[in-house]
Amino acid sequence: MKKLIAAVLACMMTASMVACSNGSTGGQSSAAAPSSEAALDAAGSAASTPAAGGKKVGISMPTKSLERWNRDGSYLEDQFEGKGCSVELTYSDNKIDQQVKDIENLIADKVDLLVVAAIDGDSLSNVLNTAKSANIPVISYDRLIMNTDAISYYVSFDNFKVGQLQGQFVVDQLGLKPDDKSKSYNIEFTAGDPADNNATFFFNGAMDVLKPYIDAGILKVPSGQKTFQQVATQSWDTKNAMNRMQNILGSYYSNGKTTLDVALCSNDSTALGVTQAIGSDYMGSNTPIITGQDGDEANLANIIDGKQSMTVYKAVANEAVATLDIGMAMLDGQKPDESLIKSAGWKFDCSYDTKSYDNKKGIVPSYLLVPTVVTKDNIQKELVDTGYYTMDGKYPKAKK
Ligand code: GAL
């Protein structure tokens, strides 16, 4: 019966492929973001050999409460279904046990491929070792999964670069010069979830740019909180970030004289909380520089209203295209490597890295896409003209 269905699907696939293979979309601001049909079309170029269609793909996302993952899940589902795969998409409500259970169920359902964005990178080695024993290949999606050799590939953005872009934005906005100590500025840091392997890459990237200024006394941290552990935010939670910033403002900025010049936030969900705390508890008359990441709608609105200064945008539509082509090549028995970047015809930039991401069981070959700085001045060009967002009145609205 299964063979018959596969044969029928294969025929349908061949028919649709003839209709649709024409170079991948997305990428840097030049290309229009895909509507789901366009995404399906464009993505099919590289790996959609008939053999790979008709497979079952299990996609495990961390939560729906952090905006971007809704987009990731939906783009990934569209991409794989567009190749004739059946998709089981799960969201685990940021609960680690729930994600383990969800993946156990996907394995029990005999998926042919797992795509997993981990809540806690250190909590999945057992269940993924089970996947390995069942010969189910695993793609570590966006966040690196640690302590298991069950991972075939890692697909993400250059996470260290995200932090560097945030740090450089601060340097440029303040016009800092390493040897100009004539004026100093106050900065506070808000980083991400310690369970997320990306969080330290973002923080270390920002510190890579800013630490020389801190060491030179040009940037001061009145709270004294400068290590990742001190500034991390459990679950990337907006409320946690708000509460911590309210405490800092109350303890170090309540005299009305101490100015907060910069709030370096690793992503938009934390930046939203910090912006709320500044709105309610900051005594100063200036508007601090606030950084972010992800292009969440509420934060883009704050950027347009001048409450947040920038966000580092990562086109997850392209992250899904890359994951599709890597996944389909694997389902076709191939071992994709750097050459896929060329052969796939992706219109977005991507590098193949076999050095940076060691998950404590060895280096995981990684495909890393390029993040983009978005401010009030280029929202139209980077997000709307590219088709990732539409303008809903004054504010951008994500396509997905
Ligand atoms: C990170 C991800 C960021 C941000 C954060 C919170 O792993 O790379 O884009 O969304 O999680 O969800």
mmCIF file of C-alpha atoms and ligand atoms in Angstrom:
data_model
loop_
_atom_site.group_PDB
_atom_site.id
_atom_site.type_symbol
_atom_site.label_atom_id
_atom_site.label_comp_id
_atom_site.label_asym_id
_atom_site.label_seq_id
_atom_site.Cartn_x
_atom_site.Cartn_y
_atom_site.Cartn_z
ATOM 1 C CA MET A 1 0.000 0.000 0.000
ATOM 2 C CA LYS A 2 2.805 2.433 1.083
ATOM 3 C CA LYS A 3 4.737 1.608 -2.127
ATOM 4 C CA LEU A 4 1.590 2.361 -4.222
ATOM 5 C CA ILE A 5 1.102 5.746 -2.476
ATOM 6 C CA ALA A 6 4.814 6.516 -2.956
ATOM 7 C CA ALA A 7 4.561 5.682 -6.668
ATOM 8 C CA VAL A 8 1.469 7.906 -7.095
ATOM 9 C CA LEU A 9 3.169 10.727 -5.205
ATOM 10 C CA ALA A 10 6.350 10.302 -7.283
ATOM 11 C CA CYS A 11 4.295 10.696 -10.480
ATOM 12 C CA MET A 12 2.572 13.794 -9.074
ATOM 13 C CA MET A 13 5.977 15.159 -8.045
ATOM 14 C CA THR A 14 7.492 14.745 -11.486
ATOM 15 C CA ALA A 15 4.463 16.493 -12.970
ATOM 16 C CA SER A 16 4.740 19.444 -10.557
ATOM 17 C CA MET A 17 8.532 19.674 -10.847
ATOM 18 C CA VAL A 18 8.411 20.216 -14.539
ATOM 19 C CA ALA A 19 6.071 23.087 -13.718
ATOM 20 C CA CYS A 20 8.138 24.709 -11.044
ATOM 21 C CA SER A 21 11.923 24.560 -10.886
ATOM 22 C CA ASN A 22 13.355 28.074 -11.206
ATOM 23 C CA GLY A 23 16.133 29.193 -8.788
ATOM 24 C CA SER A 24 15.630 29.872 -5.084
ATOM 25 C CA THR A 25 14.405 33.177 -3.716
ATOM 26 C CA GLY A 26 14.897 35.175 -0.623
ATOM 27 C CA GLY A 27 18.375 36.216 0.469
ATOM 28 C CA GLN A 28 19.701 39.658 1.051
ATOM 29 C CA SER A 29 17.432 42.533 0.442
ATOM 30 C CA SER A 30 17.530 42.197 -3.309
ATOM 31 C CA ALA A 31 15.064 39.337 -3.627
ATOM 32 C CA ALA A 32 11.336 39.444 -2.952
ATOM 33 C CA ALA A 33 10.244 37.165 -0.104
ATOM 34 C CA PRO A 34 8.231 34.228 -1.192
ATOM 35 C CA SER A 35 4.518 33.867 -0.855
ATOM 36 C CA SER A 36 4.140 30.212 0.088
ATOM 37 C CA GLU A 37 3.505 29.150 -3.535
ATOM 38 C CA ALA A 38 6.501 31.150 -4.775
ATOM 39 C CA ALA A 39 8.588 29.704 -1.931
ATOM 40 C CA LEU A 40 7.537 26.216 -2.963
ATOM 41 C CA ASP A 41 8.447 26.910 -6.586
ATOM 42 C CA ALA A 42 11.753 28.557 -5.909
ATOM 43 C CA ALA A 43 12.930 26.131 -3.283
ATOM 44 C CA GLY A 44 12.545 23.065 -5.434
ATOM 45 C CA SER A 45 15.523 23.714 -7.630
ATOM 46 C CA ALA A 46 18.289 21.757 -5.951
ATOM 47 C CA ALA A 47 17.341 18.590 -4.228
ATOM 48 C CA SER A 48 13.895 17.618 -5.385
ATOM 49 C CA THR A 49 14.796 14.384 -7.039
ATOM 50 C CA PRO A 50 11.789 12.155 -7.387
ATOM 51 C CA ALA A 51 13.228 9.679 -4.870
ATOM 52 C CA ALA A 52 13.114 12.209 -2.097
ATOM 53 C CA GLY A 53 9.425 13.073 -2.447
ATOM 54 C CA GLY A 54 6.754 11.254 -0.481
ATOM 55 C CA LYS A 55 8.796 11.157 2.695
ATOM 56 C CA LYS A 56 7.626 12.099 6.166
ATOM 57 C CA VAL A 57 9.365 15.003 7.889
ATOM 58 C CA GLY A 58 9.097 15.754 11.610
ATOM 59 C CA ILE A 59 9.580 19.405 12.578
ATOM 60 C CA SER A 60 9.984 20.273 16.258
ATOM 61 C CA MET A 61 9.795 23.982 17.151
ATOM 62 C CA PRO A 62 10.389 25.383 20.697
ATOM 63 C CA THR A 63 7.337 27.564 21.251
ATOM 64 C CA LYS A 64 4.647 29.723 19.693
ATOM 65 C CA SER A 65 5.060 32.414 22.350
ATOM 66 C CA LEU A 66 8.239 33.757 20.721
ATOM 67 C CA GLU A 67 7.012 35.253 17.463
ATOM 68 C CA ARG A 68 9.608 34.099 14.947
ATOM 69 C CA TRP A 69 9.108 30.338 15.540
ATOM 70 C CA ASN A 70 5.576 30.589 14.183
ATOM 71 C CA ARG A 71 7.106 31.841 10.938
ATOM 72 C CA ASP A 72 9.857 29.229 10.933
ATOM 73 C CA GLY A 73 7.405 26.374 11.429
ATOM 74 C CA SER A 74 5.062 27.631 8.738
ATOM 75 C CA TYR A 75 7.789 28.269 6.138
ATOM 76 C CA LEU A 76 9.376 24.860 6.814
ATOM 77 C CA GLU A 77 6.015 23.106 6.546
ATOM 78 C CA ASP A 78 5.288 24.851 3.233
ATOM 79 C CA GLN A 79 8.698 23.992 1.845
ATOM 80 C CA PHE A 80 8.633 20.272 2.602
ATOM 81 C CA GLU A 81 4.972 19.830 1.687
ATOM 82 C CA GLY A 82 5.805 21.618 -1.547
ATOM 83 C CA LYS A 83 8.170 18.740 -2.282
ATOM 84 C CA GLY A 84 5.475 16.157 -1.716
ATOM 85 C CA CYS A 85 6.608 15.312 1.807
ATOM 86 C CA SER A 86 4.099 14.893 4.593
ATOM 87 C CA VAL A 87 4.958 17.051 7.572
ATOM 88 C CA GLU A 88 4.326 16.695 11.293
ATOM 89 C CA LEU A 89 4.963 20.066 12.938
ATOM 90 C CA THR A 90 5.081 20.309 16.733
ATOM 91 C CA TYR A 91 5.451 23.230 19.174
ATOM 92 C CA SER A 92 6.519 22.411 22.734
ATOM 93 C CA ASP A 93 5.451 25.535 24.625
ATOM 94 C CA ASN A 94 9.069 26.166 25.751
ATOM 95 C CA LYS A 95 8.764 23.083 27.986
ATOM 96 C CA ILE A 96 11.821 20.832 27.738
ATOM 97 C CA ASP A 97 10.002 17.610 28.744
ATOM 98 C CA GLN A 98 7.269 18.363 26.244
ATOM 99 C CA GLN A 99 9.830 18.713 23.429
ATOM 100 C CA VAL A 100 11.427 15.373 24.351
ATOM 101 C CA LYS A 101 7.962 13.779 24.265
ATOM 102 C CA ASP A 102 7.089 15.440 20.950
ATOM 103 C CA ILE A 103 10.279 14.132 19.353
ATOM 104 C CA GLU A 104 9.668 10.652 20.807
ATOM 105 C CA ASN A 105 6.254 10.720 19.103
ATOM 106 C CA LEU A 106 7.762 11.825 15.803
ATOM 107 C CA ILE A 107 10.234 8.935 16.010
ATOM 108 C CA ALA A 108 7.391 6.541 16.866
ATOM 109 C CA ASP A 109 5.578 7.872 13.789
ATOM 110 C CA LYS A 110 8.598 6.754 11.737
ATOM 111 C CA VAL A 111 9.478 10.124 10.226
ATOM 112 C CA ASP A 112 12.265 9.982 7.641
ATOM 113 C CA LEU A 113 13.908 13.215 8.756
ATOM 114 C CA LEU A 114 13.880 15.371 11.912
ATOM 115 C CA VAL A 115 14.307 19.148 11.891
ATOM 116 C CA VAL A 116 14.704 20.376 15.475
ATOM 117 C CA ALA A 117 15.028 23.850 17.043
ATOM 118 C CA ALA A 118 15.924 22.992 20.628
ATOM 119 C CA ILE A 119 14.530 24.734 23.714
ATOM 120 C CA ASP A 120 17.537 23.501 25.704
ATOM 121 C CA GLY A 121 20.488 22.402 23.588
ATOM 122 C CA ASP A 122 21.701 20.045 26.323
ATOM 123 C CA SER A 123 18.439 18.130 26.883
ATOM 124 C CA LEU A 124 17.916 16.199 23.646
ATOM 125 C CA SER A 125 20.891 13.835 23.414
ATOM 126 C CA ASN A 126 18.981 10.761 24.651
ATOM 127 C CA VAL A 127 15.938 11.114 22.427
ATOM 128 C CA LEU A 128 18.099 12.000 19.408
ATOM 129 C CA ASN A 129 20.316 8.998 20.027
ATOM 130 C CA THR A 130 17.092 7.007 19.714
ATOM 131 C CA ALA A 131 16.481 8.719 16.383
ATOM 132 C CA LYS A 132 19.975 7.737 15.286
ATOM 133 C CA SER A 133 19.375 4.096 16.229
ATOM 134 C CA ALA A 134 16.237 4.278 14.087
ATOM 135 C CA ASN A 135 18.328 5.706 11.200
ATOM 136 C CA ILE A 136 16.464 9.005 11.262
ATOM 137 C CA PRO A 137 18.825 11.839 10.269
ATOM 138 C CA VAL A 138 18.575 15.100 12.238
ATOM 139 C CA ILE A 139 19.072 18.708 11.181
ATOM 140 C CA SER A 140 19.794 21.069 14.103
ATOM 141 C CA TYR A 141 17.713 24.098 13.140
ATOM 142 C CA ASP A 142 18.848 27.596 14.135
ATOM 143 C CA ARG A 143 20.061 26.534 17.625
ATOM 144 C CA LEU A 144 22.894 23.991 17.953
ATOM 145 C CA ILE A 145 21.979 20.761 19.780
ATOM 146 C CA MET A 146 24.752 19.616 22.094
ATOM 147 C CA ASN A 147 26.289 16.358 23.339
ATOM 148 C CA THR A 148 25.056 14.009 20.616
ATOM 149 C CA ASP A 149 26.516 12.620 17.385
ATOM 150 C CA ALA A 150 23.004 12.154 15.976
ATOM 151 C CA ILE A 151 23.166 15.593 14.276
ATOM 152 C CA SER A 152 24.048 15.608 10.560
ATOM 153 C CA TYR A 153 23.908 19.345 9.855
ATOM 154 C CA TYR A 154 23.346 22.705 11.555
ATOM 155 C CA VAL A 155 21.441 25.440 9.697
ATOM 156 C CA SER A 156 21.396 28.916 11.186
ATOM 157 C CA PHE A 157 22.528 32.486 10.756
ATOM 158 C CA ASP A 158 26.023 33.687 11.661
ATOM 159 C CA ASN A 159 25.097 34.145 15.314
ATOM 160 C CA PHE A 160 28.382 35.789 16.348
ATOM 161 C CA LYS A 161 27.883 38.289 13.525
ATOM 162 C CA VAL A 162 24.436 39.166 14.906
ATOM 163 C CA GLY A 163 26.086 40.338 18.136
ATOM 164 C CA GLN A 164 28.859 42.165 16.281
ATOM 165 C CA LEU A 165 26.259 44.057 14.230
ATOM 166 C CA GLN A 166 24.491 45.146 17.434
ATOM 167 C CA GLY A 167 27.796 46.253 19.004
ATOM 168 C CA GLN A 168 28.931 48.089 15.881
ATOM 169 C CA PHE A 169 25.568 49.871 15.687
ATOM 170 C CA VAL A 170 26.189 51.278 19.179
ATOM 171 C CA VAL A 171 29.744 52.369 18.268
ATOM 172 C CA ASP A 172 28.484 54.096 15.114
ATOM 173 C CA GLN A 173 25.490 55.767 16.802
ATOM 174 C CA LEU A 174 27.632 57.187 19.623
ATOM 175 C CA GLY A 175 30.559 57.921 17.296
ATOM 176 C CA LEU A 176 32.949 56.126 19.624
ATOM 177 C CA LYS A 177 36.693 56.207 18.929
ATOM 178 C CA PRO A 178 39.024 53.861 20.841
ATOM 179 C CA ASP A 179 41.394 56.673 21.814
ATOM 180 C CA ASP A 180 38.807 59.384 22.487
ATOM 181 C CA LYS A 181 38.195 59.319 26.244
ATOM 182 C CA SER A 182 36.775 62.858 26.343
ATOM 183 C CA LYS A 183 33.281 61.531 27.041
ATOM 184 C CA SER A 184 31.908 58.307 28.522
ATOM 185 C CA TYR A 185 28.522 56.641 28.081
ATOM 186 C CA ASN A 186 26.459 54.256 30.227
ATOM 187 C CA ILE A 187 25.340 50.909 28.865
ATOM 188 C CA GLU A 188 23.404 47.943 30.244
ATOM 189 C CA PHE A 189 23.258 44.473 28.691
ATOM 190 C CA THR A 190 20.344 42.045 28.343
ATOM 191 C CA ALA A 191 21.259 38.666 26.881
ATOM 192 C CA GLY A 192 19.289 35.525 26.074
ATOM 193 C CA ASP A 193 18.404 32.158 27.563
ATOM 194 C CA PRO A 194 21.421 30.262 28.964
ATOM 195 C CA ALA A 195 19.897 26.994 27.658
ATOM 196 C CA ASP A 196 20.096 28.341 24.093
ATOM 197 C CA ASN A 197 23.525 27.807 22.532
ATOM 198 C CA ASN A 198 22.977 30.880 20.345
ATOM 199 C CA ALA A 199 22.689 33.217 23.333
ATOM 200 C CA THR A 200 26.407 33.244 24.146
ATOM 201 C CA PHE A 201 27.296 33.725 20.457
ATOM 202 C CA PHE A 202 25.119 36.850 20.311
ATOM 203 C CA PHE A 203 26.511 38.201 23.591
ATOM 204 C CA ASN A 204 30.143 37.394 22.745
ATOM 205 C CA GLY A 205 29.728 38.981 19.308
ATOM 206 C CA ALA A 206 28.533 42.229 20.887
ATOM 207 C CA MET A 207 31.308 42.135 23.487
ATOM 208 C CA ASP A 208 33.847 41.473 20.746
ATOM 209 C CA VAL A 209 33.093 44.996 19.481
ATOM 210 C CA LEU A 210 32.267 46.785 22.756
ATOM 211 C CA LYS A 211 34.718 45.341 25.303
ATOM 212 C CA PRO A 212 37.639 47.524 24.141
ATOM 213 C CA TYR A 213 35.496 50.592 24.895
ATOM 214 C CA ILE A 214 34.482 49.190 28.285
ATOM 215 C CA ASP A 215 38.128 48.431 29.094
ATOM 216 C CA ALA A 216 39.026 51.985 28.050
ATOM 217 C CA GLY A 217 36.327 53.436 30.338
ATOM 218 C CA ILE A 218 34.551 55.019 27.363
ATOM 219 C CA LEU A 219 31.590 52.722 27.990
ATOM 220 C CA LYS A 220 30.582 52.274 31.621
ATOM 221 C CA VAL A 221 28.176 49.689 33.083
ATOM 222 C CA PRO A 222 26.689 51.250 36.238
ATOM 223 C CA SER A 223 25.086 47.950 37.321
ATOM 224 C CA GLY A 224 28.451 46.231 36.983
ATOM 225 C CA GLN A 225 26.709 43.329 35.238
ATOM 226 C CA LYS A 226 29.069 42.455 32.371
ATOM 227 C CA THR A 227 29.189 38.658 32.242
ATOM 228 C CA PHE A 228 26.759 36.496 30.286
ATOM 229 C CA GLN A 229 25.506 34.782 33.424
ATOM 230 C CA GLN A 230 24.728 38.147 35.042
ATOM 231 C CA VAL A 231 22.737 39.492 32.075
ATOM 232 C CA ALA A 232 21.052 36.319 30.734
ATOM 233 C CA THR A 233 17.245 36.149 30.418
ATOM 234 C CA GLN A 234 15.469 32.893 31.217
ATOM 235 C CA SER A 235 13.438 31.644 28.236
ATOM 236 C CA TRP A 236 14.090 34.933 26.344
ATOM 237 C CA ASP A 237 11.012 36.054 28.260
ATOM 238 C CA THR A 238 9.831 39.679 27.856
ATOM 239 C CA LYS A 239 8.604 39.892 31.458
ATOM 240 C CA ASN A 240 11.892 38.531 32.860
ATOM 241 C CA ALA A 241 13.805 41.145 30.854
ATOM 242 C CA MET A 242 11.439 43.907 31.999
ATOM 243 C CA ASN A 243 11.699 42.944 35.685
ATOM 244 C CA ARG A 244 15.485 42.842 35.605
ATOM 245 C CA MET A 245 15.734 46.215 33.847
ATOM 246 C CA GLN A 246 13.253 47.753 36.324
ATOM 247 C CA ASN A 247 15.530 46.548 39.164
ATOM 248 C CA ILE A 248 18.600 48.007 37.474
ATOM 249 C CA LEU A 249 16.887 51.361 36.841
ATOM 250 C CA GLY A 250 15.668 51.448 40.421
ATOM 251 C CA SER A 251 19.079 50.578 41.866
ATOM 252 C CA TYR A 252 21.486 52.538 39.643
ATOM 253 C CA TYR A 253 19.518 55.210 37.781
ATOM 254 C CA SER A 254 16.927 56.456 40.310
ATOM 255 C CA ASN A 255 18.822 59.625 41.205
ATOM 256 C CA GLY A 256 17.689 61.099 37.881
ATOM 257 C CA LYS A 257 21.291 62.115 37.206
ATOM 258 C CA THR A 258 22.719 58.876 35.907
ATOM 259 C CA THR A 259 21.956 58.678 32.192
ATOM 260 C CA LEU A 260 21.298 55.375 30.452
ATOM 261 C CA ASP A 261 22.689 55.827 26.942
ATOM 262 C CA VAL A 262 22.445 52.245 25.644
ATOM 263 C CA ALA A 263 20.438 49.114 26.394
ATOM 264 C CA LEU A 264 22.128 46.346 24.413
ATOM 265 C CA CYS A 265 19.451 43.642 24.047
ATOM 266 C CA SER A 266 20.197 40.385 22.208
ATOM 267 C CA ASN A 267 16.740 39.999 20.652
ATOM 268 C CA ASP A 268 13.334 41.630 20.238
ATOM 269 C CA SER A 269 11.399 39.759 22.933
ATOM 270 C CA THR A 270 13.881 40.973 25.546
ATOM 271 C CA ALA A 271 14.123 44.448 23.957
ATOM 272 C CA LEU A 272 10.334 44.749 24.309
ATOM 273 C CA GLY A 273 10.561 44.191 28.069
ATOM 274 C CA VAL A 274 13.492 46.576 28.431
ATOM 275 C CA THR A 275 11.623 49.243 26.429
ATOM 276 C CA GLN A 276 8.609 48.823 28.721
ATOM 277 C CA ALA A 277 10.830 49.180 31.812
ATOM 278 C CA ILE A 278 12.466 52.312 30.403
ATOM 279 C CA GLY A 279 9.038 53.691 29.532
ATOM 280 C CA SER A 280 7.774 53.193 33.085
ATOM 281 C CA ASP A 281 10.873 53.529 35.314
ATOM 282 C CA TYR A 282 13.609 55.561 33.597
ATOM 283 C CA MET A 283 13.970 59.104 35.000
ATOM 284 C CA GLY A 284 16.292 60.461 32.277
ATOM 285 C CA SER A 285 15.046 62.722 29.455
ATOM 286 C CA ASN A 286 17.041 61.008 26.699
ATOM 287 C CA THR A 287 15.886 58.022 24.668
ATOM 288 C CA PRO A 288 18.481 55.284 25.116
ATOM 289 C CA ILE A 289 19.779 53.344 22.102
ATOM 290 C CA ILE A 290 18.032 49.951 22.211
ATOM 291 C CA THR A 291 19.099 47.027 20.041
ATOM 292 C CA GLY A 292 17.167 43.884 19.074
ATOM 293 C CA GLN A 293 16.930 40.891 16.744
ATOM 294 C CA ASP A 294 14.222 39.043 14.783
ATOM 295 C CA GLY A 295 11.972 41.748 13.363
ATOM 296 C CA ASP A 296 9.044 41.053 15.680
ATOM 297 C CA GLU A 297 6.040 43.195 14.755
ATOM 298 C CA ALA A 298 5.734 44.975 18.121
ATOM 299 C CA ASN A 299 9.414 45.894 17.961
ATOM 300 C CA LEU A 300 9.211 47.132 14.370
ATOM 301 C CA ALA A 301 6.376 49.389 15.518
ATOM 302 C CA ASN A 302 8.614 50.643 18.357
ATOM 303 C CA ILE A 303 11.378 51.284 15.832
ATOM 304 C CA ILE A 304 9.031 53.370 13.691
ATOM 305 C CA ASP A 305 7.895 55.229 16.825
ATOM 306 C CA GLY A 306 11.522 55.819 17.879
ATOM 307 C CA LYS A 307 11.380 53.722 21.054
ATOM 308 C CA GLN A 308 13.751 51.018 19.728
ATOM 309 C CA SER A 309 16.739 51.859 17.505
ATOM 310 C CA MET A 310 17.348 48.749 15.425
ATOM 311 C CA THR A 311 16.759 45.067 15.018
ATOM 312 C CA VAL A 312 18.971 42.473 13.364
ATOM 313 C CA TYR A 313 16.725 40.836 10.790
ATOM 314 C CA LYS A 314 17.202 37.175 9.822
ATOM 315 C CA ALA A 315 15.136 36.084 6.813
ATOM 316 C CA VAL A 316 13.761 32.829 8.208
ATOM 317 C CA ALA A 317 12.065 32.217 4.846
ATOM 318 C CA ASN A 318 15.567 31.572 3.487
ATOM 319 C CA GLU A 319 16.614 29.518 6.497
ATOM 320 C CA ALA A 320 13.690 27.264 5.591
ATOM 321 C CA VAL A 321 14.752 27.093 1.923
ATOM 322 C CA ALA A 322 18.279 26.080 2.927
ATOM 323 C CA THR A 323 16.920 23.470 5.362
ATOM 324 C CA LEU A 324 14.672 22.051 2.660
ATOM 325 C CA ASP A 325 17.459 21.623 0.123
ATOM 326 C CA ILE A 326 19.812 20.069 2.694
ATOM 327 C CA GLY A 327 17.023 17.799 3.968
ATOM 328 C CA MET A 328 15.908 16.672 0.504
ATOM 329 C CA ALA A 329 19.500 15.902 -0.492
ATOM 330 C CA MET A 330 19.860 13.768 2.655
ATOM 331 C CA LEU A 331 16.553 12.000 1.970
ATOM 332 C CA ASP A 332 17.940 11.244 -1.454
ATOM 333 C CA GLY A 333 20.941 9.571 0.151
ATOM 334 C CA GLN A 334 23.339 12.409 -0.631
ATOM 335 C CA LYS A 335 25.887 13.946 1.799
ATOM 336 C CA PRO A 336 25.500 17.641 1.011
ATOM 337 C CA ASP A 337 28.528 19.870 1.524
ATOM 338 C CA GLU A 338 29.705 23.300 0.387
ATOM 339 C CA SER A 339 28.853 22.549 -3.234
ATOM 340 C CA LEU A 340 25.135 22.574 -2.393
ATOM 341 C CA ILE A 341 25.291 26.328 -1.858
ATOM 342 C CA LYS A 342 26.168 26.742 -5.536
ATOM 343 C CA SER A 343 24.131 23.930 -7.010
ATOM 344 C CA ALA A 344 20.995 24.958 -5.106
ATOM 345 C CA GLY A 345 20.930 28.296 -6.864
ATOM 346 C CA TRP A 346 20.036 30.119 -3.644
ATOM 347 C CA LYS A 347 19.712 33.846 -4.160
ATOM 348 C CA PHE A 348 20.677 34.513 -0.569
ATOM 349 C CA ASP A 349 24.153 34.500 0.906
ATOM 350 C CA CYS A 350 25.206 31.428 2.852
ATOM 351 C CA SER A 351 28.555 30.091 4.031
ATOM 352 C CA TYR A 352 29.537 26.487 4.783
ATOM 353 C CA ASP A 353 31.386 26.287 8.104
ATOM 354 C CA THR A 354 33.228 23.247 9.385
ATOM 355 C CA LYS A 355 35.073 24.963 12.259
ATOM 356 C CA SER A 356 32.873 27.138 14.463
ATOM 357 C CA TYR A 357 30.189 24.834 15.831
ATOM 358 C CA ASP A 358 31.453 22.062 18.100
ATOM 359 C CA ASN A 359 28.581 20.400 19.970
ATOM 360 C CA LYS A 360 30.962 18.603 22.355
ATOM 361 C CA LYS A 361 30.685 15.469 20.257
ATOM 362 C CA GLY A 362 32.607 17.062 17.424
ATOM 363 C CA ILE A 363 32.276 19.778 14.793
ATOM 364 C CA VAL A 364 28.851 19.896 13.144
ATOM 365 C CA PRO A 365 28.972 21.000 9.465
ATOM 366 C CA SER A 366 27.002 24.244 9.332
ATOM 367 C CA TYR A 367 25.218 26.352 6.754
ATOM 368 C CA LEU A 368 25.204 29.944 8.001
ATOM 369 C CA LEU A 369 23.059 32.682 6.493
ATOM 370 C CA VAL A 370 23.742 36.420 6.756
ATOM 371 C CA PRO A 371 21.847 38.751 9.130
ATOM 372 C CA THR A 372 20.858 42.336 8.220
ATOM 373 C CA VAL A 373 20.621 45.512 10.311
ATOM 374 C CA VAL A 374 17.157 47.094 10.095
ATOM 375 C CA THR A 375 16.397 50.606 11.293
ATOM 376 C CA LYS A 376 13.602 53.120 10.737
ATOM 377 C CA ASP A 377 15.424 54.245 7.584
ATOM 378 C CA ASN A 378 15.555 50.899 5.759
ATOM 379 C CA ILE A 379 12.497 49.000 6.973
ATOM 380 C CA GLN A 380 10.783 49.670 3.644
ATOM 381 C CA LYS A 381 13.749 48.456 1.587
ATOM 382 C CA GLU A 382 14.831 45.491 3.715
ATOM 383 C CA LEU A 383 11.480 44.141 4.885
ATOM 384 C CA VAL A 384 8.645 45.468 2.710
ATOM 385 C CA ASP A 385 10.216 45.793 -0.765
ATOM 386 C CA THR A 386 11.634 42.313 -0.277
ATOM 387 C CA GLY A 387 8.151 41.011 0.438
ATOM 388 C CA TYR A 388 8.815 39.593 3.911
ATOM 389 C CA TYR A 389 6.390 42.149 5.393
ATOM 390 C CA THR A 390 3.586 44.328 4.146
ATOM 391 C CA MET A 391 2.723 47.757 5.534
ATOM 392 C CA ASP A 392 -0.420 47.653 7.647
ATOM 393 C CA GLY A 393 -1.044 51.377 7.898
ATOM 394 C CA LYS A 394 1.973 52.899 9.635
ATOM 395 C CA TYR A 395 3.473 49.582 10.784
ATOM 396 C CA PRO A 396 4.966 46.497 9.036
ATOM 397 C CA LYS A 397 3.135 43.195 9.293
ATOM 398 C CA ALA A 398 4.942 39.922 8.644
ATOM 399 C CA LYS A 399 3.755 37.878 5.653
ATOM 400 C CA LYS A 400 3.640 34.861 7.922
HETATM 401 C C1 GAL B 1 17.459 32.333 19.268
HETATM 402 C C2 GAL B 1 17.172 32.767 17.855
HETATM 403 C C3 GAL B 1 16.818 34.217 17.860
HETATM 404 C C4 GAL B 1 15.752 34.551 18.884
HETATM 405 C C5 GAL B 1 15.830 33.752 20.154
HETATM 406 C C6 GAL B 1 14.513 33.722 20.897
HETATM 407 O O1 GAL B 1 17.928 31.041 19.285
HETATM 408 O O2 GAL B 1 18.295 32.569 17.024
HETATM 409 O O3 GAL B 1 16.408 34.579 16.552
HETATM 410 O O4 GAL B 1 14.542 34.371 18.327
HETATM 411 O O5 GAL B 1 16.240 32.430 19.967
HETATM 412 O O6 GAL B 1 13.563 32.998 20.222
#
